[in-house]
Amino acid sequence: MDVAPLTADAGPVAPGAGDAEERPRGRRLRLVAWAAGAVAILGAVALTAWELAAARVPQHRAALEALIREHTGLDVGFRELTVRWGWYGPEAVFHRVVLGEPGGGGVLLRAPRLVVGLDTWRMLRSGELAVARITLVEPDIDLGTGAALRPGAHRSQAGHDSVLAAGARLLARWRGGRIELEGGTLHWPMPGALPLTVGVQHAQLRRLAELWDADVQLLLPASLGESLHLSVQMRGDPGLGNLELHAEFADGRLLRADGKVLAEGLAWRGPAVAAESLGIGRLRGDWQLARRGEAWRLEAHALESGERAPAAVSASVDVASDAESAQGRVESVPLPLLAAVARSFAPQLPLGQLSLEGVAHELSFDWNARRPAGERLRTSARLEELSIASLSHELTLTGLTAQLSGVDARLTLDLHGERAQLHAVRAEPVSLEGLVVAARFALAAEHGGWQLRTDELAISRPDLALAASGTLAADGTGGKPRVAAHVALKQADAVLIAKLLGPGALAALGAASAAQLSTGRIENADLEWRGTVDPARAPWSAAGSVFRGAFELRDASLGGLDPWPQLEHLDAHLEWRGPRVHAAIAAGQAGTFTLAGASAEWDALGERPTHLAARLTASAQPALAWLRAHRELAAYAPGIEDLDLRGDTRLDVDVLVPAAAGGSSTRANHAPRPRTRINAVLDGVRLRAVVGLPPIDALHGTLGFAGGHLQPSQLSGQWLGGPVALSVAERRDSGATALTIAGRGLAETRQALLAAGASDDAMLEGHAEWTALLTLLPGSEGSGLRWRVRADSNLIGVASRLPEPFAKSESVPLPLRVELQAGADTGQLRLALGERLRATVALHRSGELWRIERGAVHLASTAPSLPEEPVLTLEGRMSRLDLPALLALWRQAARDAALPALRARLSAAQLAVGARTYDEVSVTAEAAPGGGTLKLESEGLAGSASWPATVDDSHPALVHLSRLDAPQLGDGARSAGLAAALGPAARLSIDDLEWQGRSLGSLAAQLTFRSDGFDVGEARLAGENEDSHGSLHCQDGGACRAEFSLDSRDAASTLAAFGFRPELAASRARLTGELEWPQAASPSLATLAGSLHMRLERGVTRTAAAAEGGVPLALLTVPALTAGMRAENRDGVLPALGFSRLTADFELRDGQATVDLHFDGDAEILVRGRTGLLAHDYDEQAWILRGEQRLPAAVRRLGPTPKVAAVWLSLRELFAGSADRTRAALRLRGTWEEPMVTSGD
């Protein structure tokens, strides 16, 4: 600062001016004092550090040596170590230093001194040695030593490549920091020549992470010039690249140059502002630069880059000397490299969002600065093996070729592909092959923005055709790109398109698009989009955006609409404008539902209500089966899914889902409840409300559902042969919503019997009105549906011919009430029939059937209590009991799997067995699946019956009667009817069979009952004086045939036992026969047909007095003949005729018996003729032979039958003449009670 003295012209000095000048000067002095104190303190600290460092040099010698080895990666040797204070702080000086490869690989450097500058600040913080810089003073560097002595090498191999490799290893080991060289020499080995020695004037190398900075000044030999100054700044690893340069100079001018390059990790800053760095992963090749006149040509051959390419890159560039023009041609440039170059010049282009693969052939450019702006650069290229993919490679289009041409930043791309492939990486990868692609794109990059436009983009294959046009552009303000596009698609596979678009694109259509498309075809589709492209937002979200389209879907299948069934064969038209979507469905199939028509509207953002209207037709049975499989829908009509409904129905469905507050962002658990209306139109369906009840047929009406509830509905149909009206509704019952079905109708008794499993025997007839109420209650947690039924009828109009307590006339009311309540597995039934019957039954469900676990039936007006054990009891008194019917019913009930063991204790005022009745009978019976027993007691009938589980010929039922009084002959056959009720085979035994008050003895028989008739075999009647055997075969619609034999030891007693007059006595008698009669008629004398054979031995005809009582056996004839000969015995006493043999043959037909009889005794009597079995009369001719008229012995040997005797008499009359004829022929006529005998003349 220059200071001038004051002069008089300056004027007087202001008062206090001196004091003001003194105050600043005092402050300056204080500042100087403070600064001097601080410097002194720092000096003291530094001096202290210096003293400490100097004092501990011997201790830190090894640490400093290790520190140099760690930083340089080289072994270090030295003679002396000193410490000094340098300009930047303490320094460690190594004297007479030698540096070499680790492990004794040779000496690379010798220097008189190596100075290590220590970082004082870092040492104070960490307490450890830290290197700030390393300085080599006058080093002698021999790079050939390190190259020649590397492992496996010889010195003769040292050359250019090995020197570069050695240098690369040195730099790679260096950890970073700063190295300086002050003076020295560098020896560079030359192949086949002496090493090149270069003087080092100064060198400095610095490294901070990946940032390298080098500045070198060399003194060159005279042959190369004077000096070389090299300055380099770079990022990366300098140890991963080599450069070989051969240059030729003349007169200080470069004439030509060539060389080789091998580099990795190259990067250049782009020429444009904010451009990305241009990086090349690997570069290798030969190059050549030569002057051609006033221009330069750069050629590169066999260039290899890190990008995959089918061939090496070759290039040639011609540049004018004034740099005003340049032309070039490049072959086989990898497309990723070309795209990187484009991004470096035009960073605004969206090429960074694409992954491009391929090769650019015949790439040429022509740049001329003299052309108008915007037309200076002209380019063209042919792109082959082109593939375009998204950056994530989710979509890849391959198999393309293209022709590229451009002027400055405006490019035109003609894209072609005959067999292109489109690959999409999704959860299930998708590939489209055989695509034909034809497109032209125009790309412009101007004013910081860009625009991509196409008017003709076509992609097709036999099952797909796509055409698109539009513009995609972005301005230079950094905003989102804008699109204006139109896309048309025809005859495409809808599933394939959905997979290509992915779930993100389908989500634009809203929640309804979450359905999984399994089949379908897009007949045609049209899409228009104008607006901002923002992948994070919906395409219509920006203001002024237009996103609309439509497509026709044919024969599609949609799933994923749980719990609703999958939609199949769907034909629909879908269109949208922004988030609003409308679908019109013409036809489809949803499980068992046929979709006759539907429409749907929804908002993809959920900001507006969703509305669905549909008409479906379906078969009710599979629809209910589907409803049972989706119990979560039962809230719409509790219990209706458990009804058995069959037939065709029509459903009109209307669903409205209100918009959620906050749109699609609302949480799912706060989603609004949909409002649903469903009308189910029933037309002729069949309803089985409860398992076990007969169905209601021809059901008509409409079931309405609204708001998740069944509305009161009216139905009508036919049930049990009469009309029925139903009212279906919901009501609250025990705090739960119940489904009720109230019914009223008229039932036909015959239909009710058939529905109950009874036979159509016309025991009940008429019609009865009834009312019923069915209530279906939803089950509690873990339990199934509960229901109850109450039905009432007064049975007016029903006539019953059933025995008590079920008999009634048509006009007499008999109240009937049935109450049944059940849950999923158990239930209870209560039944009341006027004052006559009460029943209580516990039920258990097994599958679709209900079984009676236990129960009680009382034939009284008091309700019984349930038994403790699993049995169904029947108790009470009846006025009349039909025993065969009871046996059949009892056995049938025992076989019923729905019933438990049966037990009965009954009393009846009258027991009926066929037409025979017995008074005051008590019956006890038991039955179980293993069989059953029955016992009865009465004055005229006592016995038991038992049967096994399966009745057959090997295991017949057993019927045993201790006594049976059969007033008529057919009453015994009714016992067979009793046995028939027990099954197909029965063994009948009667200890004492009485007929008209006479005991016939014991009866045993085997009875077999077939579907077309029955058989009686092994029948045996054992009396006091007789033994009978026989068999019987009856065929339904045919005849009954009987064969029998009777052997008697006292003929008179046998006749008396069977009610005949004992007009004849014999010590031995036998009667055999074969009889037949129509099965439909009762066996009687009028219907009998067949033959009988009778033989009696050693007997006598009885006197009239001895033969009183009973009816005559007219077939014997001899007693009637003797009775008619009263003229010969005026006293009326029948003569007693002894005989040794009486034989007779009879043919029975039409109530007549043809007789051939031979009586051989006191007289020989031959009888031929007819006996009227119905008229009780005789018309017979008899011959009585005595003395010489008797048959000769020779004739008797032929057989003493009536026929033989008649032949003999005819021959004798023929040859004897009229004189020898005797008057021996008699005629028997009259009735059985008044026979008449006259002469046969």
PDB file of C-alpha atoms in Angstrom, residues 20 76 119 195 237 343 409 571 640 651 669 862 887 1094 1164 1205:
ATOM      1  CA  ALA A  20     -10.117   6.683  15.667  1.00  0.00           C
ATOM      2  CA  VAL A  76      11.608 -53.147  -0.994  1.00  0.00           C
ATOM      3  CA  ASP A 119       0.011 -37.860   6.540  1.00  0.00           C
ATOM      4  CA  PRO A 195      16.807 -51.094 -25.263  1.00  0.00           C
ATOM      5  CA  ASP A 237      -8.583 -49.619 -14.521  1.00  0.00           C
ATOM      6  CA  ARG A 343     -28.041 -41.957 -27.453  1.00  0.00           C
ATOM      7  CA  ALA A 409     -31.943 -36.104 -36.673  1.00  0.00           C
ATOM      8  CA  ASP A 571     -70.361 -64.675 -27.550  1.00  0.00           C
ATOM      9  CA  ILE A 640     -83.341 -73.939  -0.850  1.00  0.00           C
ATOM     10  CA  LEU A 651     -83.447 -67.132 -14.110  1.00  0.00           C
ATOM     11  CA  ASN A 669     -63.230 -55.447   3.497  1.00  0.00           C
ATOM     12  CA  THR A 862    -102.550 -92.054  24.454  1.00  0.00           C
ATOM     13  CA  LEU A 887     -97.484-112.361   8.643  1.00  0.00           C
ATOM     14  CA  MET A1094    -108.914-148.148  -6.381  1.00  0.00           C
ATOM     15  CA  GLU A1164    -118.118-161.896  -9.520  1.00  0.00           C
ATOM     16  CA  ALA A1205    -114.198-159.527 -18.242  1.00  0.00           C
TER      17      ALA A1205
END
